[in-house]
Short mmCIF file of C-alpha atoms in Angstrom, two decimals:
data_model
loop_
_atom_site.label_atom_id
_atom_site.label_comp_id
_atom_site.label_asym_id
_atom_site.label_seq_id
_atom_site.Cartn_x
_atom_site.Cartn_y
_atom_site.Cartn_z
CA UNK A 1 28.27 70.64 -146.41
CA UNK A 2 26.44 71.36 -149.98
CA UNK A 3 22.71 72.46 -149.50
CA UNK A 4 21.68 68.72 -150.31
CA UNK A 5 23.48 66.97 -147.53
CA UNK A 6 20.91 65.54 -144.82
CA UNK A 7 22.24 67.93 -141.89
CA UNK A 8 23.61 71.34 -142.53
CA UNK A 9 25.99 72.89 -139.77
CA UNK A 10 27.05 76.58 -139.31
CA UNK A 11 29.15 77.96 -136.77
CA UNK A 12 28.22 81.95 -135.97
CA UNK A 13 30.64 84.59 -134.65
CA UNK A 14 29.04 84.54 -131.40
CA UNK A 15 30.40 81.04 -130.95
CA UNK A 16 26.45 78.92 -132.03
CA UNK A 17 26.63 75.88 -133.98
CA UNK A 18 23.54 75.46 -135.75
CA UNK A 19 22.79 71.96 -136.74
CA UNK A 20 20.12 71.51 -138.97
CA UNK A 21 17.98 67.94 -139.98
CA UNK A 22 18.08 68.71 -143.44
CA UNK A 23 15.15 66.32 -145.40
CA UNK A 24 12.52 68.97 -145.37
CA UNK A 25 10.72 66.52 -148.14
CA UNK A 26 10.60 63.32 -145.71
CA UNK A 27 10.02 65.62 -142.85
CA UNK A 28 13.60 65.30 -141.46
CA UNK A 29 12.36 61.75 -141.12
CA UNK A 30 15.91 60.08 -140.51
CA UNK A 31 17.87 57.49 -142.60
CA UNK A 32 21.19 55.80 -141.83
CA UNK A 33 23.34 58.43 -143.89
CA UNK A 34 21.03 61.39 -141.98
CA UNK A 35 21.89 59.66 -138.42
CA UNK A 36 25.88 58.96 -139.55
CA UNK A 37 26.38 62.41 -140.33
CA UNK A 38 24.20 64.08 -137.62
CA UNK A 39 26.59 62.07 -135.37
CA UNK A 40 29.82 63.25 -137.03
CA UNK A 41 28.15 66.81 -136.94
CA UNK A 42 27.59 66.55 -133.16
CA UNK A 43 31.22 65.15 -132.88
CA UNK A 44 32.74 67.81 -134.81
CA UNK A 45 31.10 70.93 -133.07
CA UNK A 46 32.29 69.28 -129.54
CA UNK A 47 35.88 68.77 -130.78
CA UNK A 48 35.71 73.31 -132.31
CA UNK A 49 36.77 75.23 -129.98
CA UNK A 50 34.83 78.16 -131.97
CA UNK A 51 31.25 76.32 -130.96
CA UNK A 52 30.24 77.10 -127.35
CA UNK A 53 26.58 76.22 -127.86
CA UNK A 54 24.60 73.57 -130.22
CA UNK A 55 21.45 74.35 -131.53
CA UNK A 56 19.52 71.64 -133.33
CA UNK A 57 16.47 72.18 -135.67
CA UNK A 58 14.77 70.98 -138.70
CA UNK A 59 14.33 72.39 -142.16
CA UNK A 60 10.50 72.88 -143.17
CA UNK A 61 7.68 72.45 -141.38
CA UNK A 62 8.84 69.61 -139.22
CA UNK A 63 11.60 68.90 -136.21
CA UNK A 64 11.86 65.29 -136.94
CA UNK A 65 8.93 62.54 -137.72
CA UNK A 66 10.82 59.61 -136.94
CA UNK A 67 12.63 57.15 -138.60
CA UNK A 68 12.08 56.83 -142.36
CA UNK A 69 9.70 54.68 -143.43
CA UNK A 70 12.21 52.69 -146.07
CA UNK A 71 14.93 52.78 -143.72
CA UNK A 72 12.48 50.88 -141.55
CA UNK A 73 11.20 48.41 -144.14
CA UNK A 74 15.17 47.58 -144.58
CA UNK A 75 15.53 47.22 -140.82
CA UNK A 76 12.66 45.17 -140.75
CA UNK A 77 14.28 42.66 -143.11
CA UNK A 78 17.01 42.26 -140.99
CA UNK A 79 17.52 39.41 -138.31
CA UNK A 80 17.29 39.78 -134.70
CA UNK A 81 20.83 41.10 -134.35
CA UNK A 82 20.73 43.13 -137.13
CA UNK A 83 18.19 45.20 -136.15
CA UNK A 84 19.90 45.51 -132.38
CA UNK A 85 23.10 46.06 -134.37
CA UNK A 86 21.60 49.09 -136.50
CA UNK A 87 20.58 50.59 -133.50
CA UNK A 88 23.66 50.07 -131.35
CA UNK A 89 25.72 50.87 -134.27
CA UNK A 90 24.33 53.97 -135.70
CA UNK A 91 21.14 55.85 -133.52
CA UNK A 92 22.26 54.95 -130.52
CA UNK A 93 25.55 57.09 -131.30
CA UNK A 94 23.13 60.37 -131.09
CA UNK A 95 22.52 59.48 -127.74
CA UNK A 96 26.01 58.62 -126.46
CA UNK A 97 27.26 61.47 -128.38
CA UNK A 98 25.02 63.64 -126.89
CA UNK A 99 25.63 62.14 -122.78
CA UNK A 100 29.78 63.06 -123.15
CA UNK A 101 29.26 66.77 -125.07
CA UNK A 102 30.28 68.90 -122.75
CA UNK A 103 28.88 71.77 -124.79
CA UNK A 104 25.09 72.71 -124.02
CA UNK A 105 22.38 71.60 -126.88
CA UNK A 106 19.26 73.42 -127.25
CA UNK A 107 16.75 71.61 -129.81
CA UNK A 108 14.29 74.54 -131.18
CA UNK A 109 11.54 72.31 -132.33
CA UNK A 110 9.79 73.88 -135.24
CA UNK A 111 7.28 71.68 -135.65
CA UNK A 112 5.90 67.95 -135.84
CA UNK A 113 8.94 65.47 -133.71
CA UNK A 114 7.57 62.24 -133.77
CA UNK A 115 8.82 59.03 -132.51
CA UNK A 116 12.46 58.58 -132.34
CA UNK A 117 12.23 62.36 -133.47
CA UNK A 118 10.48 63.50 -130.30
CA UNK A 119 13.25 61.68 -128.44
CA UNK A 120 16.12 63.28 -130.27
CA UNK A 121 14.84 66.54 -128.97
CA UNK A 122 14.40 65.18 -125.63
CA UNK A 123 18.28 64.18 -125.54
CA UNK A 124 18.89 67.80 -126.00
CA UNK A 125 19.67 69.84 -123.05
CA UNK A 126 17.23 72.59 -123.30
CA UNK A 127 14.10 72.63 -125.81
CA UNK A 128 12.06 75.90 -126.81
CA UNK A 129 8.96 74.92 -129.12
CA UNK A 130 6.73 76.94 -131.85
CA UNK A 131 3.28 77.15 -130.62
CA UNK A 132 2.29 75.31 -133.10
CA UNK A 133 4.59 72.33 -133.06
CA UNK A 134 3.68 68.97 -131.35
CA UNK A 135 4.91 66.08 -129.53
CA UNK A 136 4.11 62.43 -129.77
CA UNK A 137 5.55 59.11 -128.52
CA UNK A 138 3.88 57.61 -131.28
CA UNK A 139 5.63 53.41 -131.13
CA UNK A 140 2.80 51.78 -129.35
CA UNK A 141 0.56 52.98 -133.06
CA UNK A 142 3.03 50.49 -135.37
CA UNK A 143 3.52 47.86 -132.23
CA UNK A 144 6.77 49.04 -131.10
CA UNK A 145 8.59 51.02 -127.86
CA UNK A 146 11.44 53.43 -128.05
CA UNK A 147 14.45 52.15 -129.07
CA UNK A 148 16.87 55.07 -129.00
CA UNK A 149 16.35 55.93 -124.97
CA UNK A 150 13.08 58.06 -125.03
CA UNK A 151 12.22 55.76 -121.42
CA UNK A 152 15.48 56.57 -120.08
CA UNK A 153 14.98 60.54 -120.91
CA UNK A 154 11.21 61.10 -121.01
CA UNK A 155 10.65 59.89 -116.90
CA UNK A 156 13.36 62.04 -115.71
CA UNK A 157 11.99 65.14 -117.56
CA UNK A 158 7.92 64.93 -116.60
CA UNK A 159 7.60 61.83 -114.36
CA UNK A 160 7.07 57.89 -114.26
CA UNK A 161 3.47 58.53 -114.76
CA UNK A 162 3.30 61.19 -117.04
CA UNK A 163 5.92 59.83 -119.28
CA UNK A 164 3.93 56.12 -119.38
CA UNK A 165 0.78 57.79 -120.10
CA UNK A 166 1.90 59.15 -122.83
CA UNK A 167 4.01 55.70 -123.89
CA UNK A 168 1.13 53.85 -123.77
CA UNK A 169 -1.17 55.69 -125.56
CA UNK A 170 0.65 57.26 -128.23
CA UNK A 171 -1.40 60.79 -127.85
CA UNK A 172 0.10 64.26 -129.61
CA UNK A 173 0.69 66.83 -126.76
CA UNK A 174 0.31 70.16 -128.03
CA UNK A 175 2.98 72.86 -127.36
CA UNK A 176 0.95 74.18 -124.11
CA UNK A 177 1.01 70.62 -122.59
CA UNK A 178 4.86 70.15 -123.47
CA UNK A 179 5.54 73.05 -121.68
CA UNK A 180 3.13 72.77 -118.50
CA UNK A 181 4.40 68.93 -117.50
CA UNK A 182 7.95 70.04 -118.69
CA UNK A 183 8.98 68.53 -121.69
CA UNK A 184 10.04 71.64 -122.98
CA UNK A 185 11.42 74.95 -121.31
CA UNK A 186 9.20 77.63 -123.13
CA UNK A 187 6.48 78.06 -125.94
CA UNK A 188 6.89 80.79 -128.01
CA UNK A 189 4.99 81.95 -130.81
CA UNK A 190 6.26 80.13 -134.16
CA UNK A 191 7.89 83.40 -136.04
CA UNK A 192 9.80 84.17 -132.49
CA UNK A 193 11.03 80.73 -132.10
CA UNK A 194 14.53 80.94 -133.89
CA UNK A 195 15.20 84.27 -132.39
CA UNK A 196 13.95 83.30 -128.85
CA UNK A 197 16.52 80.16 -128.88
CA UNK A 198 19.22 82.22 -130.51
CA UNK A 199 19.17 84.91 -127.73
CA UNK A 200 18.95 81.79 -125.25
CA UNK A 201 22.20 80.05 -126.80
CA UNK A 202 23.82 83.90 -126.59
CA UNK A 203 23.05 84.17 -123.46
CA UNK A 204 24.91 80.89 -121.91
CA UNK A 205 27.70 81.36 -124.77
CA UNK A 206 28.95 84.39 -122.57
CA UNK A 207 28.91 82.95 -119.94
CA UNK A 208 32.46 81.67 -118.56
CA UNK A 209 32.82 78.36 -120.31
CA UNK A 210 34.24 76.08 -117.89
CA UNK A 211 31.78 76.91 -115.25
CA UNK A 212 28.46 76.15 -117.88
CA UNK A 213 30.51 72.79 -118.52
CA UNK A 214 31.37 71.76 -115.25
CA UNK A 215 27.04 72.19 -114.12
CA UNK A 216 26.74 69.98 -117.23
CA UNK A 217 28.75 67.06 -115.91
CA UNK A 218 27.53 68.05 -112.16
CA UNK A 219 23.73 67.51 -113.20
CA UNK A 220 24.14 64.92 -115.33
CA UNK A 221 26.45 62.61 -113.34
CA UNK A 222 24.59 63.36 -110.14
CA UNK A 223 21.67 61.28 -111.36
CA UNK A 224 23.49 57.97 -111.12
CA UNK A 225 25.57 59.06 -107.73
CA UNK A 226 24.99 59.04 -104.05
CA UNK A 227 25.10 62.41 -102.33
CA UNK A 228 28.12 62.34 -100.73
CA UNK A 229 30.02 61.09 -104.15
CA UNK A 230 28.53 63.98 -105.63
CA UNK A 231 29.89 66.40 -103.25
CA UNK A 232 33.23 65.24 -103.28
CA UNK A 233 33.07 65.62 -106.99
CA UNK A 234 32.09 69.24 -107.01
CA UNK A 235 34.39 70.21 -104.30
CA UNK A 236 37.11 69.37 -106.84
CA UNK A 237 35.29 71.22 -109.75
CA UNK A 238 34.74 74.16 -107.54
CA UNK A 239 38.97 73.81 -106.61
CA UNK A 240 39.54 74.29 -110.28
CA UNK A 241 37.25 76.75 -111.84
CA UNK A 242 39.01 79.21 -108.74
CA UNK A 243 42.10 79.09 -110.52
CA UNK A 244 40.46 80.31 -114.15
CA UNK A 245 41.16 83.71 -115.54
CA UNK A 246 37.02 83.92 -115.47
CA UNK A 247 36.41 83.23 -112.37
CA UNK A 248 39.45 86.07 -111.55
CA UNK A 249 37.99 88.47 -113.45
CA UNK A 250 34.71 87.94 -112.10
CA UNK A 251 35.55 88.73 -108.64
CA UNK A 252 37.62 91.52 -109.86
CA UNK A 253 34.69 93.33 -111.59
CA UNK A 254 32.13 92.46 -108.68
CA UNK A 255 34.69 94.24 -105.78
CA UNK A 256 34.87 97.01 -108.25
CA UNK A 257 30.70 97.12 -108.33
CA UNK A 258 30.69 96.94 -104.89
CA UNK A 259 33.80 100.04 -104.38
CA UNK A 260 31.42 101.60 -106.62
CA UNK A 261 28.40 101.55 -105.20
CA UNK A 262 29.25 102.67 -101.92
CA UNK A 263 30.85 105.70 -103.22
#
């Protein structure tokens, strides 16, 4: 990807991805090219067997404001099922992409994610945030709701209440606010932020992979199954990450540990 193209990826040597919304200019304010390749980016890093963690950020001084204001006055000239079609078709594919990766996503939001941008962070698996960045669910301002599953992920992170609250009025929550009612995991101070997420995203790549992947699905897919379902379901996941060569050599170095310390 040339230094021009709307989302830059890397892939480190400690196995992090590094996909970054790449219209510092717009305030990674996303068109329909920026959303078809951040979808092939996501698609790519899931299908590398190099990547063991995704981190997502923007250039500049923003995460993500939103959809672009053109690319909306184009959608807006569209019929009914055009505009359902865009949607369906192209920024719904973050999301989808996003519910079968079995790779964990960290968004590192750098600054302003507004709109459809504050949900593409919330689609993300873990979020750390600058102190100074901020959070809106700014539709209800220009007359519309979220489109692209911000009510499907906001109420399961901080609440019905919380998350209609915030709906409904459109206010900016501050980075102290995100993290008390849990939108985001941690604040940290904005020069720390890419280093803080980095040594988060080390942290779970060396981990043994099968076993992050497998709490993925389990936490995920519980939310839509009964109790028992899910227990028959990680009975078998448990039955298989027994047999891995991590899980082996886990136990092996924990009896050796224990040999030790009671010499």
């Amino acid at each position: 990807m040339s230094a021009e193209s709307p989302i830059l990826f890397t892939i480190d040597a400690d196995g992090i991805g590094t996909l970054t919304l790449n219209r510092p200019g717009q305030l990674n304010a996303f068109d329909l090219p920026m959303i078809d390749a951040w979808r092939a980016a996501l698609e790519s890093a899931e299908a590398d067997d190099r990547v063991r963690v995704i981190v997502v950020t923007g250039a500049g001084r923003a995460f993500c404001a939103g959809g672009d204001f053109d690319e909306m006055a184009k959608f807006s000239e569209l019929d009914s099922l055009g505009r359902k079609n865009f949607l369906y078709r192209h920024v719904h594919r973050i999301a989808l992409t996003l519910e079968r990766m079995e790779k964990p996503v960290i968004a590192a939001i750098n600054g302003a994610a507004r709109g459809a941008g504050c949900d593409m962070a919330l689609m993300c698996d873990l979020r750390v945030m600058a102190s100074s960045a901020t959070l809106a669910e700014s539709y209800i301002d220009i007359g519309l709701m979220a489109g692209d599953a911000g009510a499907w992920f906001l109420p399961r992170l901080i609440g019905t209440a919380r998350a209609l609250e915030l709906f409904w009025t459109g206010r900016t929550v501050d980075a102290q606010e995100a993290e008390r009612i849990g939108m985001v995991n941690r604040v940290v101070p904005d020069e720390e932020l890419m280093a803080t997420t980095y040594a988060l995203a080390r942290t779970i790549a060396a981990k043994p992979q099968q076993a992050v992947r497998f709490f993925r699905r389990a936490v995920y897919q519980s939310q839509t199954m009964a109790l028992a379902t899910h227990l028959d379901m990680v009975s078998s996941h448990m039955a298989v990450l027994e047999d891995t060569p991590e899980h082996r050599d886990g136990i092996a170095a924990f009896r050796s540990r224990m040999r030790g310390a009671k010499k």
